[in-house]
Coordinates of C-alpha atoms in Angstrom, one line a residue:
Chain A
X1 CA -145.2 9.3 -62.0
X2 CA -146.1 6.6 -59.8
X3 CA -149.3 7.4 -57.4
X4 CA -150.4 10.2 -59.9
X5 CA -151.2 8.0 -62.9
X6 CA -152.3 4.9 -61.1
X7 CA -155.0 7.0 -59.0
X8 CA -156.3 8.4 -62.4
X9 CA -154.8 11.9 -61.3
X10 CA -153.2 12.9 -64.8
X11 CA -154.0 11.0 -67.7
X12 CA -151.3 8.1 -69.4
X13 CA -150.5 10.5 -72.4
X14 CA -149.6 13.7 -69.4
X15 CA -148.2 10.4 -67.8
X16 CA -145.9 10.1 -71.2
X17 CA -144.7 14.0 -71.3
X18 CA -144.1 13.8 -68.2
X19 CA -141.6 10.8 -68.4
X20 CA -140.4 12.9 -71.9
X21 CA -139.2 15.8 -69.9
X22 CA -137.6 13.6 -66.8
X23 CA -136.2 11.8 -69.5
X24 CA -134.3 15.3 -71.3
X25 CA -133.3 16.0 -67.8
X26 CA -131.7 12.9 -67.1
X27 CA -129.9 12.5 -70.4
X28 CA -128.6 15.9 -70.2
X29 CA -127.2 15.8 -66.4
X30 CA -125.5 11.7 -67.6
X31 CA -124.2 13.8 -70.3
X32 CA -122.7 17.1 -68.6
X33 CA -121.0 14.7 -66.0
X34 CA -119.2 12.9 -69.0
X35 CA -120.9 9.8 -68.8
X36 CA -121.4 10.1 -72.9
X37 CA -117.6 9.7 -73.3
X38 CA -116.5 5.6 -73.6
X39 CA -113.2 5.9 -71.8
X40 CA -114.4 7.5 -69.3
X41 CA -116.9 4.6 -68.4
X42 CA -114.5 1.8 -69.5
X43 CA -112.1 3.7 -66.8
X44 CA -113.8 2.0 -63.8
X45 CA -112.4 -1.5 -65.5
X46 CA -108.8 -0.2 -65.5
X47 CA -109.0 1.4 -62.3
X48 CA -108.4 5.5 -64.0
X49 CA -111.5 6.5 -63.6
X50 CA -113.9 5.2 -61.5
X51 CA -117.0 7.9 -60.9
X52 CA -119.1 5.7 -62.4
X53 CA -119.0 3.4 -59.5
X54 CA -119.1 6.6 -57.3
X55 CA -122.5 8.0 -59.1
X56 CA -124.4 5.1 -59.0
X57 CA -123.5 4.1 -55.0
X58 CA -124.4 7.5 -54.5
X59 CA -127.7 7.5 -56.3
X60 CA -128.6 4.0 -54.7
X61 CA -127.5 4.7 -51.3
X62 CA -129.2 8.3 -51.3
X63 CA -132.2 6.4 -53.0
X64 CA -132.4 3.6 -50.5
X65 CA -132.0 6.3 -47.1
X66 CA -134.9 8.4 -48.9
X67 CA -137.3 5.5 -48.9
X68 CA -136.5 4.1 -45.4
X69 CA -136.8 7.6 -44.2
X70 CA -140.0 8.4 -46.3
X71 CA -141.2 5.0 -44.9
X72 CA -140.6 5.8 -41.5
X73 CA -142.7 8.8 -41.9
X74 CA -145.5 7.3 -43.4
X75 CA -145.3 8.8 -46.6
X76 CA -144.5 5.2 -48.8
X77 CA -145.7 2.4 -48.5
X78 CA -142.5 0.1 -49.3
X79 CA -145.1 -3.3 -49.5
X80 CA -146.3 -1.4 -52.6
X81 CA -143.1 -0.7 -54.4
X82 CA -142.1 -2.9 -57.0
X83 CA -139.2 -4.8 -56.7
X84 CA -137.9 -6.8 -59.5
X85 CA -138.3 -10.7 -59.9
X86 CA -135.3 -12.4 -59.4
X87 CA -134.6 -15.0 -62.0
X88 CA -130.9 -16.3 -60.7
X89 CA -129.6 -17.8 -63.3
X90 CA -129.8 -15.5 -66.3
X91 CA -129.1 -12.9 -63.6
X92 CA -126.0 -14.4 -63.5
X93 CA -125.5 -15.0 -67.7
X94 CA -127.1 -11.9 -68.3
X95 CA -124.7 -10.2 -66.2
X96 CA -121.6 -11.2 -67.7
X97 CA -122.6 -10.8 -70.7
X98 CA -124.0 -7.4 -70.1
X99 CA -120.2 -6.4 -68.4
X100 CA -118.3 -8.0 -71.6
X101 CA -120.3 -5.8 -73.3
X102 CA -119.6 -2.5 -71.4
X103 CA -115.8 -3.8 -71.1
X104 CA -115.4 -4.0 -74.9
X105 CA -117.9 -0.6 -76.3
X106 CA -117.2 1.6 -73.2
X107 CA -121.2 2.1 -72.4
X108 CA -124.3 1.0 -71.0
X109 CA -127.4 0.8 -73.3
X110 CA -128.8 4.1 -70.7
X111 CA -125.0 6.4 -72.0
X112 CA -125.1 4.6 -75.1
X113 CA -128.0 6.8 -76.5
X114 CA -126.7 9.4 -74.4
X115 CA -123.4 8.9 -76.7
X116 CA -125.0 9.4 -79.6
X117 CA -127.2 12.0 -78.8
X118 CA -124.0 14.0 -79.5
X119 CA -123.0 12.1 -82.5
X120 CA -120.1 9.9 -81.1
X121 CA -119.6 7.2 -83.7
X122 CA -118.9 4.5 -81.2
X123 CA -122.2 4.9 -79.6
X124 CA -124.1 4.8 -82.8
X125 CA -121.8 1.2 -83.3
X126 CA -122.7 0.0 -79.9
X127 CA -126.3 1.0 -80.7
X128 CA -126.5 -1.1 -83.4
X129 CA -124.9 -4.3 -81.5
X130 CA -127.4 -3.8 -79.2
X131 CA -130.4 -4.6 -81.7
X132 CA -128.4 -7.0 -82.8
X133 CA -128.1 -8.5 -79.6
X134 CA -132.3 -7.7 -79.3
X135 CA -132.7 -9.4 -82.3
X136 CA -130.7 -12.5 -81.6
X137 CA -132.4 -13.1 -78.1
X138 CA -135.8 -13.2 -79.8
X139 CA -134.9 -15.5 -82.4
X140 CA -133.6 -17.6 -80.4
X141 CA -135.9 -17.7 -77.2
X142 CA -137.2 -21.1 -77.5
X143 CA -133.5 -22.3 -77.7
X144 CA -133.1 -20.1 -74.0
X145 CA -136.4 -19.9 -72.4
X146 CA -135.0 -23.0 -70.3
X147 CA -132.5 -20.8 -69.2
X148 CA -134.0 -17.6 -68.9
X149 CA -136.6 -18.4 -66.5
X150 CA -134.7 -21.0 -64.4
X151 CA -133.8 -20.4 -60.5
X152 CA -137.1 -18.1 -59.8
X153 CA -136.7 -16.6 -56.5
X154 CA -139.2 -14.5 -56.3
X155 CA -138.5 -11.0 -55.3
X156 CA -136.5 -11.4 -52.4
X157 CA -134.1 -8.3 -50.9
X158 CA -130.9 -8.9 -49.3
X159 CA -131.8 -7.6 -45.9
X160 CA -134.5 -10.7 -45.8
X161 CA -132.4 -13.0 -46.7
X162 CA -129.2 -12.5 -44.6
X163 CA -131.9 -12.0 -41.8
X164 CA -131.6 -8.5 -41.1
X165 CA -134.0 -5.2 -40.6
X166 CA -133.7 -3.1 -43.8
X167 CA -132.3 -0.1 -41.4
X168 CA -129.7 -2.1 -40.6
X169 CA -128.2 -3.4 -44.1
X170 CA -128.5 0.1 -44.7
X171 CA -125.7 1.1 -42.5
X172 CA -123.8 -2.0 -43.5
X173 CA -124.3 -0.8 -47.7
X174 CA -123.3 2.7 -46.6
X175 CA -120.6 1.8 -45.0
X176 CA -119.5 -0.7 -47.8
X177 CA -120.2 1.9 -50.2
X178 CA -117.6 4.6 -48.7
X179 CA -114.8 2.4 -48.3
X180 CA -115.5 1.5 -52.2
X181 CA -115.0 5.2 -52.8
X182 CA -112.0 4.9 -50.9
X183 CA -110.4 2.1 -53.0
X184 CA -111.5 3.7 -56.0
X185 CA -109.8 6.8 -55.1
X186 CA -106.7 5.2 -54.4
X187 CA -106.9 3.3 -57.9
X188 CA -107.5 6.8 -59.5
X189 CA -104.4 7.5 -58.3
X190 CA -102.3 4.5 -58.8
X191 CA -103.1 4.0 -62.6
X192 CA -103.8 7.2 -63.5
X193 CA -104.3 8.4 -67.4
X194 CA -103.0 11.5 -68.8
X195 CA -105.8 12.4 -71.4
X196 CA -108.6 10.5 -72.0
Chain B
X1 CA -111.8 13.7 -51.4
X2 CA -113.1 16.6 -49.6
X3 CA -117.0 15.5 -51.0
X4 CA -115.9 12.3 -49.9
X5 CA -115.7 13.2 -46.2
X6 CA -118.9 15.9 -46.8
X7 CA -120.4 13.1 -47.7
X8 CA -119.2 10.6 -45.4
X9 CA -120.1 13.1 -42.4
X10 CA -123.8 13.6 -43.6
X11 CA -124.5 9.7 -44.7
X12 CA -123.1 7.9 -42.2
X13 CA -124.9 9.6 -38.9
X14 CA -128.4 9.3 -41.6
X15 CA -127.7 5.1 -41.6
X16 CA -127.0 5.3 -38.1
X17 CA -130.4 7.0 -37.5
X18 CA -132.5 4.8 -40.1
X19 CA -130.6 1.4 -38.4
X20 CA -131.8 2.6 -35.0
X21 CA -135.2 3.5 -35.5
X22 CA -138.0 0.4 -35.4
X23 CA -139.2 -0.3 -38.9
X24 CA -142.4 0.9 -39.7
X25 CA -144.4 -1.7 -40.3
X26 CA -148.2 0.0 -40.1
X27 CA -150.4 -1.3 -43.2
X28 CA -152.6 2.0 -44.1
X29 CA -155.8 1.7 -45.0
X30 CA -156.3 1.1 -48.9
X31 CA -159.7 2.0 -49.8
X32 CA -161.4 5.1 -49.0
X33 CA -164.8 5.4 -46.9
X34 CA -166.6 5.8 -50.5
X35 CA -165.2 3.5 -52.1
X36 CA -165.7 0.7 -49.3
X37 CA -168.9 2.0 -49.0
X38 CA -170.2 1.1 -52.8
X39 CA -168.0 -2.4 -52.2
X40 CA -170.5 -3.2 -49.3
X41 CA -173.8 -2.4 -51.0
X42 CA -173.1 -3.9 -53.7
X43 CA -173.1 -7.0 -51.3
X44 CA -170.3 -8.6 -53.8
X45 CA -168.7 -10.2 -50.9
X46 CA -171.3 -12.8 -50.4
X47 CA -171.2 -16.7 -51.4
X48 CA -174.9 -18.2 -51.4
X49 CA -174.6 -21.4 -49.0
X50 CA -175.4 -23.2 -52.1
X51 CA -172.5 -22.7 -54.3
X52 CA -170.3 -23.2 -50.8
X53 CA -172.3 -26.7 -50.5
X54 CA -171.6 -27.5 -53.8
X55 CA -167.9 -26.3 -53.6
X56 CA -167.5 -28.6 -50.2
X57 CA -169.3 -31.5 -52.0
X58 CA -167.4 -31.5 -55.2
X59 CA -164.3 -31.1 -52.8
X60 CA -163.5 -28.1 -54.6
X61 CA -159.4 -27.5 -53.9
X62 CA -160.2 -23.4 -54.6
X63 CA -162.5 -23.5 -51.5
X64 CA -160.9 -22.1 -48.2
X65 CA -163.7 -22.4 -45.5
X66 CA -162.4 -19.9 -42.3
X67 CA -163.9 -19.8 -38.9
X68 CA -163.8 -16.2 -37.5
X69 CA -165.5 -17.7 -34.3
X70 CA -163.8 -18.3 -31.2
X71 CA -161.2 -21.4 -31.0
X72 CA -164.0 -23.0 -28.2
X73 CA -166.8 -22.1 -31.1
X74 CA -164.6 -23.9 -33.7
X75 CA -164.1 -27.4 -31.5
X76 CA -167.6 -28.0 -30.7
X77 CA -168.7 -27.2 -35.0
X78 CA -167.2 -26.5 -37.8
X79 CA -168.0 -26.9 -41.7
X80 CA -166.2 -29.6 -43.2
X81 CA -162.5 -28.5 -44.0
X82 CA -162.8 -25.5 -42.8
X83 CA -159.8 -23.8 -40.9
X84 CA -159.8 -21.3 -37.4
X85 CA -158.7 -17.8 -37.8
X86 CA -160.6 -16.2 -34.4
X87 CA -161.4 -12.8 -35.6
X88 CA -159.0 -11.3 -32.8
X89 CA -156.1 -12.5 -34.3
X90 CA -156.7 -11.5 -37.5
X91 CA -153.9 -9.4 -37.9
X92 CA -151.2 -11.9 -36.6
X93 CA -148.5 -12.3 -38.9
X94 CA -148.9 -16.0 -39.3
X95 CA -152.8 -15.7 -40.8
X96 CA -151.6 -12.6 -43.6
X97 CA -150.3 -15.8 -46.1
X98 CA -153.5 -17.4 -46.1
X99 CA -155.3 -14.3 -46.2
X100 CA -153.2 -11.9 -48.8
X101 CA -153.0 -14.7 -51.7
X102 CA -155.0 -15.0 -55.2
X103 CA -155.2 -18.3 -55.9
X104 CA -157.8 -20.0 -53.3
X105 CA -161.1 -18.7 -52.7
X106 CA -161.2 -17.8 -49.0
X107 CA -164.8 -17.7 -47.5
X108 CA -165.3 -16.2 -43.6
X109 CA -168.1 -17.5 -42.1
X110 CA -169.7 -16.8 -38.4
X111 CA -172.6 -17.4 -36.6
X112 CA -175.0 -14.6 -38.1
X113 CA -173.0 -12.7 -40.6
X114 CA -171.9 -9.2 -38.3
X115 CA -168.8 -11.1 -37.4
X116 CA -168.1 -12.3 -40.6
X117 CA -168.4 -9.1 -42.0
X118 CA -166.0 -7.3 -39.9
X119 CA -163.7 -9.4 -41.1
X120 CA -164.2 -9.5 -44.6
X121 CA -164.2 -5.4 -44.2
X122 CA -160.7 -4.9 -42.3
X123 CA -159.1 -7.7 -45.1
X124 CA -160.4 -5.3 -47.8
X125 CA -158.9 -2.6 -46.4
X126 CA -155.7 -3.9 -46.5
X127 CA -156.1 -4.6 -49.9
X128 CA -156.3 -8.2 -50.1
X129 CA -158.9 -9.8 -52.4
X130 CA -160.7 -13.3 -52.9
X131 CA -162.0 -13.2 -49.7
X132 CA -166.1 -13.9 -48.9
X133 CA -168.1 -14.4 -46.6
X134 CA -170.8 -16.7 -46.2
X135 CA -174.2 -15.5 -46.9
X136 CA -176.7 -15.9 -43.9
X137 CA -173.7 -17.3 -41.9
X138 CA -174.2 -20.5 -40.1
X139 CA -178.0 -19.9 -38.9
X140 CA -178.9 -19.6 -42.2
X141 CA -176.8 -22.3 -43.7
X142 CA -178.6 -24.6 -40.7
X143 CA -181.8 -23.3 -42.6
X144 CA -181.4 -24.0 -46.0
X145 CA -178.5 -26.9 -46.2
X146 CA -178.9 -29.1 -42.9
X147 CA -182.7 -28.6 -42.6
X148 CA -184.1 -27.4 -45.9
X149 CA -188.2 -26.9 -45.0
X150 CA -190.3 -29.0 -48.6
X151 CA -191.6 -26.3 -50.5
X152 CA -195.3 -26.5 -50.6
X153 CA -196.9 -28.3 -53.6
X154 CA -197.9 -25.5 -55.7
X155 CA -194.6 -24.0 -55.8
X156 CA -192.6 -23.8 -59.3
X157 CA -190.6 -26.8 -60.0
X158 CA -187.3 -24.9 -59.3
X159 CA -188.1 -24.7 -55.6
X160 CA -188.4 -28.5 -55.7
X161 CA -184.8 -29.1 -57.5
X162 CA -183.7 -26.1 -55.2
X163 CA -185.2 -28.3 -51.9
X164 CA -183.6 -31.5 -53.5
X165 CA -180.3 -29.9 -54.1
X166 CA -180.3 -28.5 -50.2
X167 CA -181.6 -32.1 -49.6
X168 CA -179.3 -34.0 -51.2
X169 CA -176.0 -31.8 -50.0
X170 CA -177.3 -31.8 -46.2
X171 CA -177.3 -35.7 -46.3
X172 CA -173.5 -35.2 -48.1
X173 CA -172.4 -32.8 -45.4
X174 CA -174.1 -34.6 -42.3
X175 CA -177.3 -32.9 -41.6
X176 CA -181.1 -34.0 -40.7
X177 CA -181.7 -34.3 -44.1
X178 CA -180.5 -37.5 -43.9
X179 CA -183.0 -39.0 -41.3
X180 CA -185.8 -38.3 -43.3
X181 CA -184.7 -39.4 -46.9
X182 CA -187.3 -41.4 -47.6
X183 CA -189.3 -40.2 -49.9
X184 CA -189.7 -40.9 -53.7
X185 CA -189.6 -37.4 -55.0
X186 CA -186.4 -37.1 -53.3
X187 CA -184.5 -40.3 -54.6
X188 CA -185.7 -40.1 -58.1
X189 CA -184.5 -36.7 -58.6
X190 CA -181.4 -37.1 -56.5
X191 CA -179.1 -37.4 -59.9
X192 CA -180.4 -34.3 -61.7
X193 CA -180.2 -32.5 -58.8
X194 CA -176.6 -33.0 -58.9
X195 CA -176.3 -32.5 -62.9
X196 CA -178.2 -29.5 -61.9
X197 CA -175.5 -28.4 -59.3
X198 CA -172.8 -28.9 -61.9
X199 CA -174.2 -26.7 -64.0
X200 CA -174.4 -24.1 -61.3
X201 CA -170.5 -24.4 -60.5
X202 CA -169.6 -23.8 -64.0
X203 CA -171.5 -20.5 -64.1
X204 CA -170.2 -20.1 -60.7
X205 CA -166.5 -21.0 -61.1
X206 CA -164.6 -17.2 -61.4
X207 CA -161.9 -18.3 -59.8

């Protein structure tokens, strides 16, 4: 709860519930929109299914329009809003990894838990590869580290780097986004599933 | 496909709206009136011209002397290695990397200390930290660093290493001190003075 903890407004363990409850909420909307079912994640791969592309463009584009526009009115201060550190190479590494992963056990570590919160057996078996994975990477660091913090950017944003205001790679990301929806409609449609 | 196109038709006229309008790129004010308030009395901002003299001797690479004076002001004196950032053009984009930063130790410095000041206040507002100001300002370092006045005889010894340090670091940095370095006292003690100094930056050193 961002400016309400930092200013001293409710205390770190109201902080705490509070991030509790938000966090009920959120697991129980990922889970009534099917996002604890593995073929239905692992559909965006095949092309089936694909509203997991469509829920997350949604939430980032709706995100990203709320804070230009709460920016424009005065109300956020986006120098203040922490973006992550971009390391590039284990962005890359880490993302292929992270996709083999989500290819082959149908979730991410967020629907994973989500999963199993309803006792799918899969999720509990993706759970525990993802300790194992946890587990692994700590052993290990030294042998990594190299890697891991390689190709520091800083925190850039795209907008900066191509050269343009934020308003306007705004459009552009909407624009990209709904012609994504588009193909990934038309893939719906041109390998669809029966039951899944 | 029909959310697609409810969506489409409420998004896209929002990105058109958000690409047109001017960024807004006004810094609000960080600290409140209180806050500042207690900040300023507690007169934490200020660097005694000795630790700067020291700093400038020792060639301190943490030390970032800035001129709020006028560019004209600047020409005709400076302190050594310091840079001009007119206090009118405070704001321009070019100066906010040198003043938003945490690694160097940024010290303003004017004639008396009013302009200084000002300064020093409207960076703290934005929120940018490791920046000074120079106590006295330039008046007073002519006092104590370029012209230090001998303490008279009865005084405690620490006004005499105090006198030789001020001594010592006005002949380093150029001043009048220089002209008249002729007595004993002075030469004698000129190496402890400097131990003496060394200790001080130690102590000194937070950043």
């Amino acid at each position: 709860m961002g400016p309400l903890s930092v200013n001293g407004i409710i205390s770190e363990n109201t902080n705490l519930f509070l991030a509790f409850i938000i966090g009920i909420g959120f697991g129980f909307v990922l889970e009534q929109s099917g996002f604890s079912s593995s073929r239905k994640l692992a559909g965006v791969f095949y092309g089936y299914d694909t509203v997991v592309l469509k829920v997350f463009f949604t939430a980032a584009i709706t995100g990203m329009l709320g804070l230009l526009f709460f920016s424009l009115f005065g109300w956020v201060d986006l120098n203040l809003i922490y973006v992550n550190p971009t390391y590039l190479t284990s962005a890359i590494v880490g993302g292929i990894i992270m996709g083999a992963g989500f290819i082959m056990g149908g979730y991410c570590p967020g629907t994973s838990f989500c999963g199993a919160s309803i006792g799918k057996i899969d999720a509990l078996v993706f759970i525990g590869g993802l300790f194992i994975g946890v587990f692994i990477f700590g052993i290990g660091y030294n042998l990594w580290s190299g890697m891991y913090i390689a190709k520091f950017l800083g925190s850039p944003k795209i907008s900066e780097t191509l050269g343009l205001t934020d308003g306007i790679f705004a459009l552009i990301l909407i624009i990209v986004a709904l012609a994504m929806f588009w193909v990934a409609e038309w893939a719906e449609k041109k390998f669809p599933r029966e039951a899944y | 496909m029909k959310s697609r196109t409810w969506l489409a038709i409420f998004i896209i006229p929002m990105g058109i709206i958000i690409a047109a309008v001017p960024q807004n790129k006004t810094k609000p004010y960080k600290l409140t009136a209180d806050e500042l308030l207690s900040e300023a009395n507690t007169r934490t901002q200020y660097v005694t011209p000795d630790v700067v003299a020291d700093m400038i001797v020792k060639k301190d690479p943490s030390l970032r002397l800035i001129d709020v004076r006028s560019q004209d002001e600047f020409e005709k004196f400076s302190l050594p290695g310091a840079i001009n950032i007119p206090a009118s053009d405070l704001l321009s984009d070019q100066y906010t990397d040198i003043l938003n930063q945490d690694i160097k130790m940024n010290i303003f410095y004017s004639n008396g200390t009013v302009a200084a000041n000002e300064v020093w206040m409207i960076t703290r507002q934005l929120g940018y930290t490791n920046n000074f100001v120079l106590e006295g300002g330039l008046n007073y370092w002519f006092d104590t660093i370029l012209n230090p006045q001998k303490p008279s005889s009865t005084s405690p010894d620490e006004e005499f290493a105090k006198y030789d340090f001020h001594k010592s670091a006005g002949m380093a940095l150029g001043g009048g001190g220089a002209i008249q370095a002729t007595d004993n006292q002075a030469s004698s003690s000129a190496k402890p003075v400097v131990k003496q100094a060394g200790k001080k930056k130690k102590a000194a050193g937070g950043c």
